[in-house]
Short mmCIF file of C-alpha atoms in Angstrom, two decimals:
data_model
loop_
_atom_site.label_atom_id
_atom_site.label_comp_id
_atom_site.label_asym_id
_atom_site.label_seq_id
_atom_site.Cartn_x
_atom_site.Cartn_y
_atom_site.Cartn_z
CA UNK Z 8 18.29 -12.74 8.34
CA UNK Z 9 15.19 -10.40 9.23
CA UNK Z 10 14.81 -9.87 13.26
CA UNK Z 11 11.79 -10.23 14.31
CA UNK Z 12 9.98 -8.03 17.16
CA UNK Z 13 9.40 -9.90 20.39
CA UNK Z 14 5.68 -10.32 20.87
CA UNK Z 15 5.78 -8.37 23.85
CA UNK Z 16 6.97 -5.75 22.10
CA UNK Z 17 5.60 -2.38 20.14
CA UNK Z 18 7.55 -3.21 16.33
CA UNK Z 19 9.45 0.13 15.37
CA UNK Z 20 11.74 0.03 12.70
CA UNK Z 21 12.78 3.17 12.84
CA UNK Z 22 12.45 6.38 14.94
CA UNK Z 23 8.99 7.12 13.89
CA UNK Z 24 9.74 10.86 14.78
CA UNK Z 25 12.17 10.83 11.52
CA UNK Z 26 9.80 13.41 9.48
CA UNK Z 27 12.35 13.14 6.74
CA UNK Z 28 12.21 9.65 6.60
CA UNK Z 29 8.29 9.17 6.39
CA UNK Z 30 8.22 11.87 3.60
CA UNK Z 31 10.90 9.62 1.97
CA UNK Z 32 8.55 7.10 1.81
CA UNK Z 33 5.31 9.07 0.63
CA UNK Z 34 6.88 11.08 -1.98
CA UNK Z 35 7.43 14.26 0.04
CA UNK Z 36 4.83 13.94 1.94
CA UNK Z 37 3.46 13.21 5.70
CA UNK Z 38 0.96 11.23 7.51
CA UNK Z 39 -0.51 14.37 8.90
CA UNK Z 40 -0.30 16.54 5.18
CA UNK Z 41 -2.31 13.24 3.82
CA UNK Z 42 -5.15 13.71 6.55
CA UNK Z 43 -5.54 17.24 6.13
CA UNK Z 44 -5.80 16.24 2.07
CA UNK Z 45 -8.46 13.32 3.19
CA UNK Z 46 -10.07 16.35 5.14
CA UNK Z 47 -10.79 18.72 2.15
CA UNK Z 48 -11.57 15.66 -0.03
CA UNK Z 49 -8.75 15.52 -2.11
CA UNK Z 50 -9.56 19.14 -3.54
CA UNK Z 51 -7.85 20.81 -5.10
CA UNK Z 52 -6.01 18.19 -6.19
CA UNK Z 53 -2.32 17.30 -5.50
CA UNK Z 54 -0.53 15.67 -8.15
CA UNK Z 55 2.73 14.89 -6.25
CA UNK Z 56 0.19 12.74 -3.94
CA UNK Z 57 -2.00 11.39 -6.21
CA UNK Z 58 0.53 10.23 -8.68
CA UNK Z 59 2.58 8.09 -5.35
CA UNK Z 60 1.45 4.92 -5.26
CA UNK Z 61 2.66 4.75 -1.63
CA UNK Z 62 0.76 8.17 -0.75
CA UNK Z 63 -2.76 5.80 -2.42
CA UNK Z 64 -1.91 3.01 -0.24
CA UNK Z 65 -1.51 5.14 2.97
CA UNK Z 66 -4.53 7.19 2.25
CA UNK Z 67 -6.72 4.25 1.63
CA UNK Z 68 -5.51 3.07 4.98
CA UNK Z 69 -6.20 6.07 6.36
CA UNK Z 70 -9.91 6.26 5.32
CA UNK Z 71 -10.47 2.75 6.51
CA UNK Z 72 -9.24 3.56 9.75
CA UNK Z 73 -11.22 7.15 10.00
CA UNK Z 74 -14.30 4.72 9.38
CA UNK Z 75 -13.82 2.30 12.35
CA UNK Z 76 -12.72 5.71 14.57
CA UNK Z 77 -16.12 6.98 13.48
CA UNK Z 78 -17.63 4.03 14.63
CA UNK Z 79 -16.00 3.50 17.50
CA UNK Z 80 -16.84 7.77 18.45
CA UNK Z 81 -20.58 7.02 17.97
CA UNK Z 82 -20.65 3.88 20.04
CA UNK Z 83 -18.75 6.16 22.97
CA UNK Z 84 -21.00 8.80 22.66
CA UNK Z 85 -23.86 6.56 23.39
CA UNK Z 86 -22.08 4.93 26.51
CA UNK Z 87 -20.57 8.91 27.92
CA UNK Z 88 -17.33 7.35 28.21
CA UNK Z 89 -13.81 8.64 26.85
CA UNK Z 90 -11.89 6.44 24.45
CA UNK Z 91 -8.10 5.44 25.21
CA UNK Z 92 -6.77 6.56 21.72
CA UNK Z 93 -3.19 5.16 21.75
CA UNK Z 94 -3.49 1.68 20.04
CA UNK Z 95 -5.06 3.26 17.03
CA UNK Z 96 -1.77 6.24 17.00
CA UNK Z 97 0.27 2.82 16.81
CA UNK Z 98 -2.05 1.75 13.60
CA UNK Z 99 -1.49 4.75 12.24
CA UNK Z 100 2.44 4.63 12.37
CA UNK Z 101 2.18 1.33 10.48
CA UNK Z 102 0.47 2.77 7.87
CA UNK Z 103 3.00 5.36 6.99
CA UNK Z 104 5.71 2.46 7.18
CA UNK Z 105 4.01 -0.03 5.27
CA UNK Z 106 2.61 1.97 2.28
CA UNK Z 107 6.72 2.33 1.33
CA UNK Z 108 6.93 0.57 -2.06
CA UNK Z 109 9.93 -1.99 -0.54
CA UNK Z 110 11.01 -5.01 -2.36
CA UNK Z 111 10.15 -6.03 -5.36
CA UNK Z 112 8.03 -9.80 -5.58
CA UNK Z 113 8.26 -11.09 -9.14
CA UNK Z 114 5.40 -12.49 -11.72
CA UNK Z 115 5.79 -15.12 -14.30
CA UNK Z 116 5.89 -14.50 -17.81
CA UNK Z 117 7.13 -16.82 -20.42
CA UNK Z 118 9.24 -13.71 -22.15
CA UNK Z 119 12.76 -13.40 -21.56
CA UNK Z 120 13.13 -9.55 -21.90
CA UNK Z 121 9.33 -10.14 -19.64
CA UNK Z 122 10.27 -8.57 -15.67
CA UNK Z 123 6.53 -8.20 -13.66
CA UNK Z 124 6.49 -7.58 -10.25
CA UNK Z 125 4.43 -6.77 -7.87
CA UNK Z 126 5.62 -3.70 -4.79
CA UNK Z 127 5.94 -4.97 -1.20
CA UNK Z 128 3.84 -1.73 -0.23
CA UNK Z 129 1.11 -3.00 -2.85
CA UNK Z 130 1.02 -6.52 -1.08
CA UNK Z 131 0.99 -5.08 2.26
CA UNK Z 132 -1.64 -2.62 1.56
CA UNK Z 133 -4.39 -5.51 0.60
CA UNK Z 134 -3.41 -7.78 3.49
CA UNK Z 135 -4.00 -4.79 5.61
CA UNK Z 136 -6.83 -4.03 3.41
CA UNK Z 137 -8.31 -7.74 3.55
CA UNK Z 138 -8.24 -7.49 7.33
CA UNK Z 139 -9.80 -4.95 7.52
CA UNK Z 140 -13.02 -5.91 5.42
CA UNK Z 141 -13.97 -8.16 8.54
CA UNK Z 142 -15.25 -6.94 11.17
CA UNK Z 143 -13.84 -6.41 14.37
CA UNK Z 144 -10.83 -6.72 13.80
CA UNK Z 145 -7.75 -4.23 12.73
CA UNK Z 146 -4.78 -5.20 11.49
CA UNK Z 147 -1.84 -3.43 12.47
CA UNK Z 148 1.26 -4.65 11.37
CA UNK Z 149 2.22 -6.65 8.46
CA UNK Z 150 5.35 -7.90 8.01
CA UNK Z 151 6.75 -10.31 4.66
CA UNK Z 152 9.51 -12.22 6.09
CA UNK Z 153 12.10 -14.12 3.89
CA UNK Z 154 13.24 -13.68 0.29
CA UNK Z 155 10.44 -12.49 -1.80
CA UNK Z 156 12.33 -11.70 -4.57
CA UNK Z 157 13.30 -15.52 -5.14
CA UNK Z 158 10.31 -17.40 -7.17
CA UNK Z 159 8.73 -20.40 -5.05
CA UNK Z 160 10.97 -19.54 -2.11
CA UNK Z 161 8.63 -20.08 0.80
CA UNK Z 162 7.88 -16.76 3.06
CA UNK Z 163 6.05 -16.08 6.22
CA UNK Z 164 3.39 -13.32 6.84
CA UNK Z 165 3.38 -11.91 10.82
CA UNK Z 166 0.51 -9.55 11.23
CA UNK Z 167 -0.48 -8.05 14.52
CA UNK Z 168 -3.95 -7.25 15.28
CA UNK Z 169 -6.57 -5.59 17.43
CA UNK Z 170 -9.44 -7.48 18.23
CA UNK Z 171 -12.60 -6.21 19.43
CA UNK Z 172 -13.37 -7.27 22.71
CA UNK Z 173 -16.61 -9.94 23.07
CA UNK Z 174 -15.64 -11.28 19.88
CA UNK Z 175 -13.84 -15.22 20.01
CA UNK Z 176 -9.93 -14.59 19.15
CA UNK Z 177 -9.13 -17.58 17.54
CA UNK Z 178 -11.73 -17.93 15.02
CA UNK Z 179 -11.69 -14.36 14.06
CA UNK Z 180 -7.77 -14.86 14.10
CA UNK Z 181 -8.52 -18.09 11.57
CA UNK Z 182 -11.14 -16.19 9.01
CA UNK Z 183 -8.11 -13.28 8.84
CA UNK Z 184 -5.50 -16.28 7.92
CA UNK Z 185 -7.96 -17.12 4.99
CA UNK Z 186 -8.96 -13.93 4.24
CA UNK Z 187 -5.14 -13.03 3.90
CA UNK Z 188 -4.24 -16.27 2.08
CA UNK Z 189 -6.70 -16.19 -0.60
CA UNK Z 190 -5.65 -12.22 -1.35
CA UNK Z 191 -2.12 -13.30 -1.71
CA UNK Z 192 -3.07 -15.91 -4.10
CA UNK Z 193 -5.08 -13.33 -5.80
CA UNK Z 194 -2.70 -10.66 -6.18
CA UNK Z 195 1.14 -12.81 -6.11
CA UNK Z 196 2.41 -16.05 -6.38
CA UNK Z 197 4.25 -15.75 -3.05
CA UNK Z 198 4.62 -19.55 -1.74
CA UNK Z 199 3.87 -18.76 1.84
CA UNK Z 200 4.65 -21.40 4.64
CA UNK Z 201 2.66 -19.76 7.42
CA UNK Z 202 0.62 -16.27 7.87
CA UNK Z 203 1.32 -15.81 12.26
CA UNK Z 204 -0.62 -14.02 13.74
CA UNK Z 205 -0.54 -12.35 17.08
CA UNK Z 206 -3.41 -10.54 19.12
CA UNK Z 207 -1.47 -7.68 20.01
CA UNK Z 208 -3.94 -5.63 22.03
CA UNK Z 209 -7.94 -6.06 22.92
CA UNK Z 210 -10.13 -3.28 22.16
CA UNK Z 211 -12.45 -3.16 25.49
CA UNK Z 212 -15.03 -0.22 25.21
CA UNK Z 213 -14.58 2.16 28.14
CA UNK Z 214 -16.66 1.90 31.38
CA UNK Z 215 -19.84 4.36 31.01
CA UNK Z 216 -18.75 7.16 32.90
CA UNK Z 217 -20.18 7.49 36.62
CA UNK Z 218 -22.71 10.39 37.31
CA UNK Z 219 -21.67 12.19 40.59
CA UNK Z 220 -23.75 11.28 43.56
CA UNK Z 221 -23.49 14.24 45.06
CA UNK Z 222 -25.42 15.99 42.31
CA UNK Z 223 -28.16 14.10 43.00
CA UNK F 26 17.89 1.40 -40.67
CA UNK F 27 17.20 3.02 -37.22
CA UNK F 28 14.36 1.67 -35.15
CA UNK F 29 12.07 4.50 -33.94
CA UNK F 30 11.43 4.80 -29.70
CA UNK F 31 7.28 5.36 -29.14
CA UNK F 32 7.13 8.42 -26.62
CA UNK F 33 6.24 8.04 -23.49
CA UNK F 34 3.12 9.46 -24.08
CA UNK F 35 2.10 6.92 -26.54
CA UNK F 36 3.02 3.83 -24.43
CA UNK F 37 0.70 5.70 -21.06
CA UNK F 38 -2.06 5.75 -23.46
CA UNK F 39 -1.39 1.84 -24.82
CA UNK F 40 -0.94 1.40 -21.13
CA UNK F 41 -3.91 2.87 -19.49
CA UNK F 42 -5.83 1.48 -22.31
CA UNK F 43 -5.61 -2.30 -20.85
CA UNK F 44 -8.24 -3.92 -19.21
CA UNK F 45 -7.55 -4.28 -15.80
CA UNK F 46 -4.95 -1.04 -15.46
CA UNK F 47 -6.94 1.49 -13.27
CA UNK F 48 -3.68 4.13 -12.81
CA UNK F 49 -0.35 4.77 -14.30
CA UNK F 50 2.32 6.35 -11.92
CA UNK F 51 5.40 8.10 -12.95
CA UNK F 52 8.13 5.36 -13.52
CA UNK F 53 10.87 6.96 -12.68
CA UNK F 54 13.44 6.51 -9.82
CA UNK F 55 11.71 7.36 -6.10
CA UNK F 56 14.62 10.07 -5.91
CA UNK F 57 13.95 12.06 -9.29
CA UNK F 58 10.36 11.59 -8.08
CA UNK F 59 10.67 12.88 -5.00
CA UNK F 60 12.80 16.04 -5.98
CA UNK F 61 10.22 17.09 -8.95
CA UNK F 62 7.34 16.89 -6.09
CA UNK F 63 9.48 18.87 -4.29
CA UNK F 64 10.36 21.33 -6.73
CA UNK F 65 6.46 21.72 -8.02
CA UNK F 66 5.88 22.79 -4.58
CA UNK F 67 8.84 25.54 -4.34
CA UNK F 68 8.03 26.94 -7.82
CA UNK F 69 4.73 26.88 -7.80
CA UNK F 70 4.59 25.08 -10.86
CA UNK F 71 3.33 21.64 -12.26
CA UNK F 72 6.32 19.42 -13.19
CA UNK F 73 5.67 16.77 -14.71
CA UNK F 74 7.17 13.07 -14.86
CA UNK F 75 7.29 10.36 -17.66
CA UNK F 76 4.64 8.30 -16.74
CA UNK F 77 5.88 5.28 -19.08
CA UNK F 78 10.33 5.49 -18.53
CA UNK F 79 12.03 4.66 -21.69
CA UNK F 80 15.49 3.91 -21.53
CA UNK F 81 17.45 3.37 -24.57
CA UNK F 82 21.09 1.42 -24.15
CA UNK F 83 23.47 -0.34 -25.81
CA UNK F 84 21.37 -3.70 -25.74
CA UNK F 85 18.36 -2.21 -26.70
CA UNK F 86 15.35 -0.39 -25.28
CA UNK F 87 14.08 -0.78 -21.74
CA UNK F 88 10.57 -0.06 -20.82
CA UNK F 89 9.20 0.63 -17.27
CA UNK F 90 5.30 1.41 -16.56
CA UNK F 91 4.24 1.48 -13.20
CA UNK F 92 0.56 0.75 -12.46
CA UNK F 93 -2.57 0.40 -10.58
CA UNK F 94 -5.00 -2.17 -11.14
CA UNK F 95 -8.70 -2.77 -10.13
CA UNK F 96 -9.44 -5.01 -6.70
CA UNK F 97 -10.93 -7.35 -8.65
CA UNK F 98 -8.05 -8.52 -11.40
CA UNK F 99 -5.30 -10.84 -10.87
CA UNK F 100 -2.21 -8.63 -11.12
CA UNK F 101 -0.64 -11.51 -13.16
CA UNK F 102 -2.94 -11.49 -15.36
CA UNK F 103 -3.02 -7.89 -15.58
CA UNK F 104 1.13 -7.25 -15.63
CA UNK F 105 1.01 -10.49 -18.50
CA UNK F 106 -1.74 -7.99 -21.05
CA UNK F 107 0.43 -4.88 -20.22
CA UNK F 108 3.70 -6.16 -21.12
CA UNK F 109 1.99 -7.99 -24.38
CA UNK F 110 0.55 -4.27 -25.30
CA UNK F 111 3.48 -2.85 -24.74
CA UNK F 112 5.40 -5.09 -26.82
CA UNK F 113 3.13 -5.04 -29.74
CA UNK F 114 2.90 -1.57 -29.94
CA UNK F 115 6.79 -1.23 -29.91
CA UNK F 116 6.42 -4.35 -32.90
CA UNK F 117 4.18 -2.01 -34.68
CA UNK F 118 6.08 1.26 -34.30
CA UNK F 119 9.52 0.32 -35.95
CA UNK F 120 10.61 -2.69 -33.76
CA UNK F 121 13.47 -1.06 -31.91
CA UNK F 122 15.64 -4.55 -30.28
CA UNK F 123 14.00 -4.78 -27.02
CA UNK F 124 16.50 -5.28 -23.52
CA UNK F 125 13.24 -5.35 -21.10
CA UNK F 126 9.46 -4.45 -20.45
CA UNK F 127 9.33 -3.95 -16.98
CA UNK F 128 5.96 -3.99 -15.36
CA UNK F 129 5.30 -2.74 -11.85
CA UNK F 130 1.95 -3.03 -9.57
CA UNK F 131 2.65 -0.57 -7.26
CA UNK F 132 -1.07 -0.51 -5.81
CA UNK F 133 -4.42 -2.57 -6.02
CA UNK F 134 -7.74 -1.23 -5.38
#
């Protein structure tokens, strides 16, 4: 049985120091080598990362979440104010975990010798990636809980998510439950009972910053 | 008679040649993947994986291609027209007895 994180909780499944263990998951690589290779725009090009699945998934995760950071810089810049960076260091430690390849979740095909799947990492990577189209909103972990490797066996989808604030939580919350759904009807044919969700932190813009009076 | 294998490089090209397929990844396990990144980087040198792994046993050949496919196919649909290439080419090119076709959407987008 999977153990779920309390809500109250950060989710770490493992020691997110483990260097080894993140470049077990992107083919040698790190988080930080796939940054500097987003940096020089992919030139010259690396063909240990650009033939890893896993090392697409994170990079494309990556890029989305450079955009919003861009965003979010410009908006600070207008208001003087410094930006609390921490909640987007936790995005980007999902990332690395969830671009991992994982289980296999099987496809139908009327052939016998026929076996189609479709990676965990793969399914993960548009869920995150079908949050993220919306505005608003970030999605920061994705979990697949239950057996995905049975056909018709009915699973459960836990994402946690930023939310920007002024923005009203539960119908942004809803349009990421169909956004989600109708992706993983696109992409699998994962019977899925629920798709939780949980508002895991509130993006508030920093105060402007306060001139000093006695400058004045 | 003995049934003739395609190479690898013939079933990538059958592969990549589907509509819907936008990338074909090396197929082989994560491990042997892993070490020949790691090797390329130590020596310098290019090595290069399968893309398409053909494994020939007692029961007959197994195919794995692992692929990427455009945001806007159904990976279904897509896995369904690989696996149907795939087998007709191996029809046309001697008709070795076929164990599996294994197809595997390892990213989307």
């Amino acid at each position: 049985m999977t153990e779920l994180t309390p809500a109250d909780q950060r989710f770490v499944a493992f020691d997110l120091d483990d260097t080894e263990r993140e470049q077990a998951g992107l083919n040698g690589h790190t988080l930080e080598q796939l940054s500097d290779y987003l940096d020089r725009g992919r030139v010259p090009a690396e063909k240990s990362i650009d033939d890893s699945p896993d090392c697409e998934i994170a990079l494309r995760g990556l890029e989305r979440l450079r955009r919003v950071q861009a965003s979010l810089l410009e908006l600070d810049l207008k208001r003087e104010s410094l930006r609390d960076d921490n909640w987007i260091a936790s995005i980007l430690d999902n990332i690395s975990l969830e671009a991992r390849a994982g289980r296999e979740i099987p496809l139908a095909h009327p052939s016998p010798t026929a076996r189609l799947v479709i990676t965990e990492g793969a399914v993960r990577g548009i869920l995150r990636e079908a949050g993220d189209r919306l505005e608003n909103i970030l999605v920061g972990r994705c979990v697949l809980v239950g057996d995905v490797s049975v056909p018709a066996n009915p699973i459960t989808i836990v994402v946690d998510a930023t939310i920007f604030s002024g923005e009203n939580i539960p119908m942004l919350a809803e349009r990421l439950r169909q956004a989600m759904h109708s992706a993983l009807g696109r992409y699998t044919e994962l019977v899925v009972a629920a798709i939780d969700i949980t508002v895991s932190d509130l993006y508030v813009a920093p105060k402007a910053s306060v001139p000093d009076e006695q400058n004045r | 008679m003995t049934a003739v294998v395609p190479a690898t490089d013939q079933l990538a090209a059958v592969v990549r040649r589907v509509s819907g397929v936008c990338a074909v990844y090396p197929a082989g396990p994560i491990v042997a993947t892993a070490v020949n990144a790691a090797l390329g980087a130590v020596t310098q040198r290019a090595h290069t994986m399968p893309t398409v792994l053909i494994e020939q046993r007692a029961d007959g050949v197994r195919i794995t291609a692992k692929i990427g496919i455009g945001a806007t196919e159904r990976s279904g649909d897509v896995c369904s027209r690989v696996h149907d290439a795939i087998a007709a080419h191996l029809l046309q090119s001697g008709n070795p007895p076929v164990a599996q076709i294994a197809v595997i959407v390892a990213s989307i987008g």
